Structure formats: C-alpha cells, structure tokens
Short mmCIF file of C-alpha atoms in Angstrom, two decimals:
data_model
loop_
_atom_site.label_atom_id
_atom_site.label_comp_id
_atom_site.label_asym_id
_atom_site.label_seq_id
_atom_site.Cartn_x
_atom_site.Cartn_y
_atom_site.Cartn_z
CA ALA J 221 21.91 -29.79 4.03
CA LEU J 222 20.33 -28.50 0.83
CA HIS J 223 21.93 -29.46 -2.45
CA GLU J 224 22.20 -27.03 -5.32
CA GLY J 225 19.21 -27.26 -7.62
CA HIS J 226 17.10 -29.17 -5.10
CA VAL J 227 13.45 -28.10 -4.86
CA VAL J 228 11.93 -28.49 -1.40
CA SER J 229 8.72 -30.52 -1.57
CA ALA J 230 5.62 -30.05 0.57
CA GLN J 231 6.56 -32.97 2.85
CA GLU J 232 10.08 -31.62 3.36
CA LEU J 233 8.73 -28.13 4.08
CA ASN J 234 6.43 -29.52 6.77
CA VAL J 235 9.39 -31.21 8.47
CA LEU J 236 11.57 -28.09 8.25
CA LEU J 237 8.86 -25.93 9.83
CA GLN J 238 8.23 -28.22 12.80
CA PRO J 239 10.69 -26.32 15.08
CA VAL J 240 8.58 -23.20 14.57
CA PHE J 241 5.58 -24.94 16.15
CA THR J 242 7.44 -26.62 19.00
CA GLN J 243 9.35 -23.61 20.32
CA ASN J 244 8.21 -21.58 23.30
CA SER J 245 7.56 -18.28 21.51
CA GLY J 246 4.20 -19.33 20.05
CA ASN J 247 4.04 -16.30 17.75
CA LEU J 248 4.55 -16.48 14.00
CA ILE J 249 4.66 -13.68 11.43
CA LEU J 250 4.09 -14.53 7.76
CA PHE J 251 5.27 -11.77 5.43
CA LEU J 252 3.58 -12.50 2.11
CA GLN J 253 4.65 -10.80 -1.11
CA ASP J 254 3.17 -11.35 -4.56
CA THR J 255 6.44 -12.36 -6.30
CA LEU J 256 9.91 -13.13 -4.96
CA SER J 257 12.86 -15.35 -5.84
CA VAL J 258 16.19 -15.95 -4.13
CA ASP J 259 17.95 -14.40 -7.13
CA ASP J 260 16.32 -11.05 -6.32
CA PHE J 261 18.49 -10.69 -3.21
CA THR J 262 21.76 -10.92 -5.11
CA TYR J 263 20.69 -9.31 -8.38
CA LEU J 264 19.14 -6.17 -6.88
CA SER J 265 21.89 -5.79 -4.28
CA GLU J 266 24.73 -6.09 -6.80
CA SER J 267 23.13 -4.04 -9.59
CA TYR J 268 22.37 -1.10 -7.34
CA SER J 269 25.01 -1.28 -4.62
CA ASN J 270 24.20 2.22 -3.39
CA LYS J 271 20.50 1.37 -3.17
CA ASN J 272 20.53 -2.03 -1.51
CA PRO J 273 16.84 -2.73 -0.81
CA PHE J 274 17.56 -5.34 1.86
CA GLN J 275 18.81 -3.27 4.80
CA ASN J 276 16.95 -5.32 7.40
CA GLU J 277 19.32 -7.36 9.58
CA ILE J 278 16.72 -9.55 11.24
CA LEU J 279 18.12 -12.65 9.50
CA GLN J 280 21.63 -12.02 10.87
CA SER J 281 20.47 -11.02 14.36
CA SER J 282 18.17 -13.99 14.89
CA PRO J 283 19.52 -16.93 16.96
CA SER J 284 18.60 -19.38 14.19
CA SER J 285 17.62 -19.04 10.57
CA LEU J 286 16.85 -21.12 7.50
CA VAL J 287 16.98 -20.07 3.83
CA LEU J 288 15.18 -22.23 1.26
CA PRO J 289 16.25 -21.11 -2.24
CA ALA J 290 13.65 -23.17 -4.09
CA VAL J 291 10.33 -24.48 -2.77
CA ASP J 292 7.72 -26.33 -4.79
CA CYS J 293 4.85 -24.05 -5.81
CA LYS J 294 2.36 -26.66 -4.61
CA ALA J 295 3.85 -26.35 -1.12
CA THR J 296 3.66 -22.55 -0.98
CA ARG J 297 0.16 -22.65 -2.44
CA TYR J 298 -1.26 -24.15 0.74
CA LEU J 299 1.27 -22.71 3.19
CA LEU J 300 -1.24 -20.47 4.96
CA SER J 301 -3.76 -23.31 5.28
CA PHE J 302 -1.02 -25.59 6.60
CA LEU J 303 0.04 -23.04 9.21
CA GLN J 304 -3.53 -22.58 10.38
CA GLU J 305 -4.01 -26.33 10.77
CA SER J 306 -0.70 -26.77 12.61
CA GLY J 307 -1.80 -25.04 15.78
CA ASP J 308 -4.53 -23.21 17.63
CA TRP J 309 -3.54 -19.80 16.31
CA ASN J 310 -5.12 -16.43 16.89
CA LEU J 311 -5.15 -15.39 13.21
CA ALA J 312 -4.76 -11.71 12.34
CA ASN J 313 -4.57 -10.36 8.77
CA ILE J 314 -2.64 -7.09 8.53
CA THR J 315 -3.40 -5.21 5.33
CA ASN J 316 -3.17 -1.53 6.27
CA LEU J 317 0.51 -1.99 7.33
CA ASP J 318 0.02 0.35 10.32
CA VAL J 319 2.04 -1.29 13.09
CA SER J 320 1.25 1.42 15.61
CA GLN J 321 -2.28 0.05 16.08
CA LEU J 322 -1.24 -3.60 16.16
CA GLU J 323 -2.49 -5.46 19.23
CA VAL J 324 -0.88 -8.79 20.12
CA ASP J 325 -2.19 -10.97 22.94
CA ALA J 326 0.97 -12.60 24.31
CA SER J 327 -1.07 -15.13 26.29
CA LYS J 328 -2.17 -16.89 23.08
CA PRO J 329 -0.24 -18.10 20.06
CA ASN J 330 -0.64 -15.53 17.30
CA LEU J 331 -0.34 -15.96 13.54
CA LEU J 332 0.10 -12.56 11.89
CA VAL J 333 -0.31 -12.56 8.11
CA VAL J 334 1.16 -9.36 6.67
CA GLN J 335 0.21 -8.59 3.07
CA LEU J 336 3.15 -6.62 1.69
CA GLN J 337 2.58 -4.19 -1.15
CA PRO J 338 2.80 -5.88 -4.56
CA LEU J 339 5.54 -5.54 -7.13
CA VAL J 340 3.36 -4.41 -10.03
CA SER J 341 4.14 -6.29 -13.24
CA GLY J 342 5.36 -4.13 -16.09
CA LEU J 343 7.29 -1.67 -13.94
CA ASN J 344 10.97 -1.10 -14.56
CA GLU J 345 13.67 -2.38 -12.24
CA ILE J 346 13.99 0.93 -10.41
CA SER J 347 10.31 0.86 -9.43
CA THR J 348 10.62 -2.77 -8.35
CA LEU J 349 13.65 -1.80 -6.28
CA GLU J 350 11.67 0.95 -4.53
CA ALA J 351 8.76 -1.40 -3.82
CA ILE J 352 11.04 -4.04 -2.27
CA THR J 353 12.79 -1.33 -0.27
CA GLU J 354 9.47 -0.18 1.16
CA ASN J 355 8.50 -3.76 2.02
CA ASP J 356 11.85 -4.20 3.76
CA LYS J 357 11.12 -1.12 5.88
CA ILE J 358 7.69 -2.52 6.78
CA ILE J 359 9.29 -5.77 7.94
CA GLY J 360 11.83 -3.80 9.99
CA ARG J 361 9.21 -1.58 11.66
CA LEU J 362 6.96 -4.48 12.63
CA THR J 363 9.72 -6.74 13.98
CA MET J 364 11.36 -3.86 15.85
CA ASP J 365 8.03 -2.93 17.45
CA LEU J 366 7.50 -6.50 18.68
CA GLN J 367 11.06 -6.72 19.98
CA GLU J 368 10.63 -3.50 21.96
CA ARG J 369 7.50 -4.98 23.55
CA GLY J 370 9.46 -8.07 24.56
CA ILE J 371 7.37 -10.42 22.41
CA HIS J 372 9.19 -13.46 21.04
CA PHE J 373 8.30 -14.51 17.53
CA SER J 374 9.38 -16.36 14.40
CA VAL J 375 9.26 -14.92 10.89
CA ILE J 376 8.55 -16.45 7.48
CA TYR J 377 9.24 -14.26 4.46
CA THR J 378 7.96 -15.75 1.21
CA ALA J 379 5.87 -15.00 -1.86
CA VAL J 380 2.78 -16.28 -3.60
CA ARG J 381 4.68 -17.12 -6.79
CA PRO J 382 8.27 -16.88 -8.04
CA SER J 383 9.46 -13.74 -9.82
CA ARG J 384 12.07 -15.62 -11.86
CA ILE J 385 11.45 -19.01 -13.46
CA SER J 386 14.55 -20.96 -14.41
CA ARG J 387 14.64 -22.26 -17.97
CA ARG J 388 16.36 -25.52 -18.81
CA THR J 389 18.64 -25.24 -21.81
CA ASP J 390 19.77 -28.86 -22.09
CA VAL J 391 16.64 -30.15 -23.80
CA VAL J 392 16.03 -30.70 -27.46
CA TRP J 393 14.11 -28.04 -29.38
CA GLU J 394 11.12 -30.32 -29.96
CA LEU J 395 10.42 -30.31 -26.21
CA ARG J 396 10.97 -26.59 -25.69
CA ARG J 397 7.34 -25.48 -26.07
CA GLN J 398 6.14 -28.28 -23.83
CA LEU J 399 8.75 -27.45 -21.16
CA MET J 400 7.88 -23.75 -21.09
CA ALA J 401 4.17 -24.53 -20.86
CA THR J 402 4.81 -26.87 -17.92
CA GLU J 403 6.92 -24.26 -16.08
CA GLU J 404 4.25 -21.63 -16.63
CA GLU J 405 1.60 -23.96 -15.26
CA ASP J 406 3.74 -24.77 -12.21
CA SER J 407 4.10 -21.05 -11.45
CA LEU J 408 0.42 -20.86 -10.51
CA SER J 409 0.46 -20.68 -6.75
CA TYR J 410 -3.21 -20.74 -5.77
CA PRO J 411 -6.46 -22.40 -6.82
CA PRO J 412 -9.31 -20.44 -8.44
CA LEU J 413 -12.00 -18.76 -6.40
CA ASN J 414 -15.24 -20.74 -6.42
CA VAL J 415 -18.86 -20.02 -5.55
CA THR J 416 -21.03 -22.96 -4.50
CA THR J 417 -24.76 -23.59 -4.43
CA GLY J 418 -25.39 -26.56 -2.21
CA ASN J 419 -22.67 -29.08 -2.99
CA ASP J 420 -22.01 -27.91 -6.55
CA ILE J 421 -19.69 -25.18 -7.77
CA CYS J 422 -21.51 -22.72 -10.03
CA ILE J 423 -18.79 -20.06 -10.59
CA LEU J 424 -15.03 -20.37 -11.04
CA PHE J 425 -12.81 -17.30 -11.21
CA TYR J 426 -9.03 -17.04 -11.56
CA ALA J 427 -6.49 -14.30 -12.30
CA SER J 428 -2.75 -14.09 -11.82
CA ASN J 429 -2.97 -10.33 -11.24
CA PHE J 430 -6.10 -8.42 -10.20
CA THR J 431 -5.45 -4.72 -9.63
CA LEU J 432 -7.36 -1.44 -9.76
CA LYS J 433 -6.40 2.21 -9.63
CA ALA J 434 -8.81 4.90 -8.45
CA ASN J 435 -8.45 8.49 -9.65
CA ASN J 436 -4.99 7.67 -11.08
CA SER J 437 -3.55 7.73 -7.56
CA VAL J 438 -4.93 5.03 -5.24
CA PHE J 439 -3.52 1.62 -6.19
CA ILE J 440 -5.48 -1.44 -5.06
CA ASP J 441 -4.13 -4.97 -5.42
CA LEU J 442 -6.84 -7.56 -4.82
CA THR J 443 -4.89 -10.64 -5.96
CA ASN J 444 -3.87 -11.95 -2.55
CA ALA J 445 -7.14 -11.02 -0.83
CA THR J 446 -9.15 -12.77 -3.54
CA PHE J 447 -7.20 -15.98 -4.16
CA VAL J 448 -4.60 -16.52 -1.42
CA THR J 449 -6.11 -15.45 1.91
CA GLN J 450 -9.59 -15.27 0.37
CA ASN J 451 -10.37 -12.27 2.54
CA VAL J 452 -13.38 -11.53 0.34
CA ASP J 453 -17.12 -11.89 0.81
CA ILE J 454 -18.85 -13.77 -2.03
CA SER J 455 -22.17 -14.36 -0.27
CA SER J 456 -24.02 -11.95 -2.59
CA SER J 457 -23.13 -13.96 -5.69
CA LYS J 458 -26.07 -15.46 -7.57
CA CYS J 459 -26.25 -18.47 -9.86
CA SER J 460 -28.91 -19.66 -12.29
CA ASP J 461 -29.15 -21.32 -15.68
CA PHE J 462 -29.50 -18.00 -17.50
CA ASN J 463 -28.04 -15.24 -15.29
CA THR J 464 -25.03 -15.41 -13.00
CA THR J 465 -23.47 -12.68 -10.86
CA LEU J 466 -20.08 -12.97 -9.20
CA SER J 467 -19.96 -10.50 -6.30
CA LEU J 468 -16.65 -9.74 -4.58
CA LYS J 469 -16.88 -7.60 -1.43
CA TYR J 470 -13.77 -6.25 0.30
CA THR J 471 -13.55 -4.45 3.64
CA LYS J 472 -10.92 -1.69 3.81
CA PRO J 473 -8.82 -2.90 0.87
CA VAL J 474 -6.66 0.24 1.20
CA ASN J 475 -6.58 3.35 3.32
CA GLY J 476 -9.33 5.76 2.33
CA ILE J 477 -11.77 3.11 1.05
CA SER J 478 -13.94 1.43 3.68
CA SER J 479 -15.77 -0.99 1.39
CA LEU J 480 -15.48 -2.11 -2.21
CA GLU J 481 -17.71 -4.43 -4.21
CA ILE J 482 -16.97 -5.71 -7.71
CA ARG J 483 -19.65 -7.52 -9.69
CA PHE J 484 -19.23 -9.63 -12.83
CA LEU J 485 -22.60 -10.05 -14.59
CA MET J 486 -22.87 -13.01 -16.99
CA THR J 487 -25.73 -14.33 -19.13
CA ASN J 488 -26.42 -17.59 -20.94
CA LYS J 489 -28.42 -17.21 -24.18
CA PHE J 490 -29.31 -19.29 -27.21
CA TYR J 491 -28.19 -17.82 -30.55
CA GLU J 492 -29.92 -19.08 -33.68
CA GLY J 493 -26.98 -18.18 -35.93
CA SER J 494 -24.69 -20.69 -34.24
CA ALA J 495 -27.50 -22.96 -33.02
CA ARG J 496 -26.02 -23.17 -29.54
CA ASN J 497 -25.92 -21.42 -26.16
CA TRP J 498 -23.22 -18.84 -25.46
CA SER J 499 -22.15 -17.43 -22.09
CA THR J 500 -21.30 -13.73 -22.15
CA LEU J 501 -19.78 -11.39 -19.59
CA ASP J 502 -22.07 -8.41 -20.18
CA SER J 503 -20.80 -5.87 -17.67
CA VAL J 504 -18.54 -5.23 -14.69
CA GLU J 505 -19.69 -2.99 -11.84
CA ILE J 506 -17.72 -1.34 -9.04
CA LEU J 507 -19.47 -0.05 -5.93
CA GLN J 508 -17.30 2.01 -3.58
CA ASP J 509 -18.34 2.82 0.01
CA GLY J 510 -21.95 1.99 -0.82
CA GLY J 511 -22.41 5.16 -2.89
CA LYS J 512 -20.07 5.60 -5.85
CA PHE J 513 -21.20 3.33 -8.68
CA ALA J 514 -19.10 2.63 -11.78
CA LYS J 515 -20.23 0.44 -14.66
CA PHE J 516 -18.22 -0.99 -17.54
CA ASN J 517 -19.50 -2.59 -20.71
CA VAL J 518 -17.44 -5.56 -21.85
CA SER J 519 -16.25 -6.47 -25.33
CA VAL J 520 -15.08 -9.82 -26.73
CA ILE J 521 -15.68 -11.82 -23.55
CA SER J 522 -17.91 -14.70 -24.65
CA ALA J 523 -17.61 -18.45 -25.05
CA PRO J 524 -19.80 -21.49 -25.69
CA ALA J 525 -21.89 -22.10 -22.58
CA GLU J 526 -20.12 -25.37 -21.78
CA TYR J 527 -16.67 -23.74 -22.04
CA SER J 528 -14.75 -21.35 -19.79
CA PHE J 529 -13.34 -18.06 -21.02
CA HIS J 530 -9.64 -17.17 -20.88
CA CYS J 531 -7.77 -14.02 -21.82
CA GLN J 532 -4.21 -12.93 -21.14
CA LEU J 533 -5.08 -9.27 -20.49
CA VAL J 534 -8.44 -7.75 -19.58
CA GLY J 535 -8.90 -4.16 -18.49
CA THR J 536 -9.60 -0.56 -19.37
CA SER J 537 -6.49 -0.03 -21.49
CA ASP J 538 -6.92 0.30 -25.27
CA LEU J 539 -4.02 -2.12 -25.74
CA TYR J 540 -5.78 -5.05 -24.07
CA PRO J 541 -7.45 -7.67 -26.29
CA ALA J 542 -10.55 -7.69 -24.05
CA ARG J 543 -11.63 -4.24 -22.91
CA LEU J 544 -13.76 -2.85 -20.12
CA ILE J 545 -15.45 0.22 -21.63
CA PRO J 546 -16.73 2.88 -19.16
CA SER J 547 -20.49 3.39 -19.49
CA ASN J 548 -20.90 6.22 -16.95
CA ASN J 549 -18.83 9.13 -15.68
CA GLU J 550 -17.80 7.41 -12.44
CA ALA J 551 -16.26 4.53 -14.39
CA LYS J 552 -13.82 6.96 -16.03
CA ASN J 553 -12.13 7.38 -12.62
CA TRP J 554 -11.13 3.72 -12.49
CA ASP J 555 -8.36 1.76 -14.20
CA VAL J 556 -8.77 -2.02 -14.11
CA SER J 557 -6.09 -4.56 -15.01
CA ILE J 558 -6.63 -8.34 -14.89
CA SER J 559 -3.92 -10.70 -16.09
CA ARG J 560 -4.60 -14.28 -17.21
CA LEU J 561 -8.29 -14.06 -16.50
CA GLN J 562 -10.26 -17.29 -16.59
CA ILE J 563 -13.92 -17.35 -15.63
CA GLN J 564 -16.81 -19.76 -15.97
CA GLY J 565 -20.34 -19.23 -14.72
CA PHE J 566 -22.28 -22.07 -16.36
CA SER J 567 -22.04 -25.82 -17.00
CA ILE J 568 -19.21 -26.53 -14.55
CA GLU J 569 -18.35 -30.23 -14.36
CA ASN J 570 -16.12 -32.03 -11.86
CA ASN J 571 -15.63 -28.73 -9.98
CA GLN J 572 -12.97 -27.52 -12.41
CA PHE J 573 -12.63 -25.27 -15.44
CA SER J 574 -13.85 -26.66 -18.74
CA TYR J 575 -11.98 -26.25 -22.02
CA ALA J 576 -11.05 -22.57 -22.35
CA SER J 577 -12.17 -20.39 -25.24
CA ASP J 578 -9.42 -17.78 -25.61
CA CYS J 579 -9.99 -14.13 -26.50
CA THR J 580 -7.21 -14.31 -29.09
CA GLY J 581 -8.37 -15.90 -32.33
CA PHE J 582 -6.43 -18.55 -34.20
CA PHE J 583 -5.13 -16.10 -36.81
CA THR J 584 -3.08 -13.73 -34.69
CA PRO J 585 -1.21 -10.75 -36.20
CA GLY J 586 1.99 -12.81 -36.11
CA ILE J 587 0.37 -15.62 -38.11
CA TRP J 588 -0.98 -13.17 -40.68
CA MET J 589 2.48 -11.57 -41.00
CA GLY J 590 4.04 -14.98 -41.55
CA LEU J 591 1.44 -15.91 -44.18
CA VAL J 592 1.85 -12.65 -46.12
CA THR J 593 5.64 -12.93 -46.02
CA SER J 594 5.49 -16.55 -47.20
CA ILE J 595 3.18 -15.63 -50.09
CA VAL J 596 5.53 -12.84 -51.24
CA LEU J 597 8.56 -15.15 -51.11
CA LEU J 598 6.67 -17.88 -52.98
CA TRP J 599 5.69 -15.36 -55.69
CA ILE J 600 9.33 -14.28 -56.08
CA LEU J 601 10.40 -17.94 -56.29
CA ALA J 602 7.71 -18.73 -58.90
CA TYR J 603 8.70 -15.69 -60.97
CA GLY J 604 12.36 -16.71 -60.86
CA ILE J 605 11.59 -20.29 -61.94
CA HIS J 606 9.39 -18.93 -64.75
CA MET J 607 12.23 -16.72 -66.01
CA ILE J 608 14.70 -19.61 -65.89
CA LEU J 609 12.34 -21.77 -67.95
CA GLN J 610 12.23 -19.06 -70.64
CA LEU J 611 15.97 -19.36 -71.31
CA THR J 612 16.81 -21.04 -74.73
CA THR J 613 20.05 -22.29 -76.25
CA ASN J 614 21.45 -21.54 -79.75
CA SER J 615 20.11 -23.73 -82.55
CA ARG J 616 23.28 -23.38 -84.73
CA PHE J 617 27.00 -23.23 -83.87
CA ASP J 618 30.27 -22.32 -85.70
CA ASP J 619 32.18 -25.17 -87.33
CA PRO J 620 35.96 -24.49 -86.98
CA LYS J 621 36.63 -26.52 -90.15
CA GLY J 622 33.95 -24.83 -92.25
CA PRO J 623 33.03 -21.31 -93.27
CA ALA J 624 32.06 -18.81 -90.61
CA LEU J 625 28.45 -18.89 -89.47
CA SER J 626 26.40 -15.99 -90.80
CA VAL J 627 23.22 -15.05 -89.00
CA PRO J 628 20.89 -12.72 -90.96
CA GLN J 629 19.47 -9.65 -89.21
CA THR J 630 15.98 -11.03 -89.62
CA GLU J 631 16.62 -14.04 -87.39
#
C-alpha cells in the first residue's frame, strides 16, 4: 500500500522489483523516456480528451501491474545498473525503434532497453502530446510483436528525470530559494561522464540535454546514450596538462547516420594579465560518417584552470549566452543545443567537479535594471526632500486686535 505523497526509496524499489526477477518469464523490457511524471497521464488525457496519447492497454491487460507515482531520483539514476546486476541478462539496446528486425533468444533471459524518442524541452504542449503519442505506439508495436511470438515478458516504463517537480508552498519565504535549489539538484538523474587515465579522472562532462539537428530535419538526442546507458566510445579522448580532447563516438545514433564523433578541444594556458592559468574550450568538432567535418569556434567558455565551467545554455543559437560559431561551411548544416553544460578538463580533485565558473557574470541584465530603477527612484526622492526643505513660513501675522497687516510690494 502506497500512501499519498510517499516517495519510493532505492531500497523499497529493489524489494518491489523482486517478483520481476523470480518469475518464469525471464524477459524484461525497459522503456526509457527522457522526462515523465505521473501527472502527465491525467493532465494530457483530460486536456485533450479527443487526442488521448495513452491508447495502449497493456497495463489493463496484464495479469499483474504496479504503478509507482513517485520514486526517488537516486533510485532511478542507477536503475539500469541495478537491473543488470540482478540477473544474468542478455542485454540489448534498441535505439532505431524498428521492431521488425528484433531478435529475441527465448532460451536466455533478455533485458531489452528501448530508448524512446525524447520530449524536446521548449516545445509546446501539442508537440509534447504528439511525441508521447508516438512513444505509446512504439510500446504497443513492440509488446504486440512479442505477444504474437508467444514470448512472456515484463515491462517497466519510466523516465530518466521527472517532467514536473512539485513545489512546497508551506515554507517560509526565507527558505524558498534554498528549497528550489535543492529540488533542482535532486532532479539530476545521472552522474557526469568521466574519462580516466590510469586511476585518475582527467575529464568530467555533464549536460541535462544534449541534442543536435542536421540539415534542419534530422533530430539527434544524445543525452541518454551519453550519460544514462553510456552507449558512447570515449577511448579516443586525450588528456595532458596543457591540451585535452574529449571525444564522443556514437554508432548509428539515428537512421541515416552510421557513425558520429563529437570532439571538445580544451587548452590550459598561463595569462600574464591575470597571473594565473585559464582553461578554455577552444573549439567543437563534429565528424559524420568519417567524411563530413564540421568545426565550431567557441565564445565565452573559459574558467580558471582549477575550476570547472558551467553554463545554462550552450549552442549555435544567437540567444544562448555561450555560442558555438560555425567556422566552415559544413558547420552551418548543424544546430547544437546543450542545456546545463558543466565541463572540466584540468585539475580534477576527488573525482568530482570543482567550483564552477558560470558563463553569466555577476551583473546580469536584471541586476542592472534593478540598479538603474533604484537610482532613478532615489533621485526623485532626493529632489522631493530638497523641495520640501525649501518651504518657509511667514515671518509676520495679522493681529485681530490691532490694525491690518500691510505688506509692501517690495517685500
């Protein structure tokens, strides 16, 4: 029995999933989406009753089911690793979503990890509705295909991180900023990608959203492949005290692209003006199918060598605070968007990010607007006080018992 408002911990989730490992089917399908919350089922179904995105009846038709409205992010962060360690599975990652070519060996326990298409942040609700509808069709096609083959299986439908974060309203205002910061931190559902040399980590890389678009048509989401399943080859990365290269190689990230490599080139130099070393992300390179080469120059991505760098938005858009500027014609065919980027290629201690130098300076446009407005109001207040101080009272008054007061024109 789950009580309202209860968040399932990692230990409780392990106990609840034990029947999945002890049953006779031996096959498990993990449908993994980028964002999802239990509120999406009711909100999207009620708001667009004629376009209910959840038409799949696998939950109702199954002999047993379990719905967990709220699970601790730390539990879902290591769910895939926990499933792999819980049995001798034949792991298969399905990224092309083509169920017709799916081969399942019924003689062995199979763990199928299906990467559903992402719900791109920034889209309106109609686009999100269409994306969830398409994912629901993918779940229906795959489960129906396995049922027709007579293969017994269990299904887990979850997400990397929640799409809706509940806000507590019963706290005092002084704790509001701290509460929101804690909730935002808890929403991170995976650790950063790391590159090691020997026993030491030399590169740390994190992003909450890592997407590309080729020729304004082919959308590529590399978030799950990079940080969740880590279906990425980083063996070509290089580390040194002065030059570091983070190389991310992907095999068939989407249909039509057989291989994709993304390189982040960083340098560590001493600058006499500041009398210290600074690490700089000089360029980003994209190599498609071993032939098409795109290069981007980078602006505003630098930090003291012993710090990490953080920026809320990095990409090719002119609206982003840190931009990737195309330096050749091939780069103009790519659109890159990285949310909440944090990267460090030098001076990593304790295998974790150092203090982050943010791309946004201390004096943001909002702070400048507040300062200018305050100065104008202070000037009006000072002028008003000055005018009040200039007021004087009469030096002589009428005496009702004496003659009338006469004031000459010259006074």
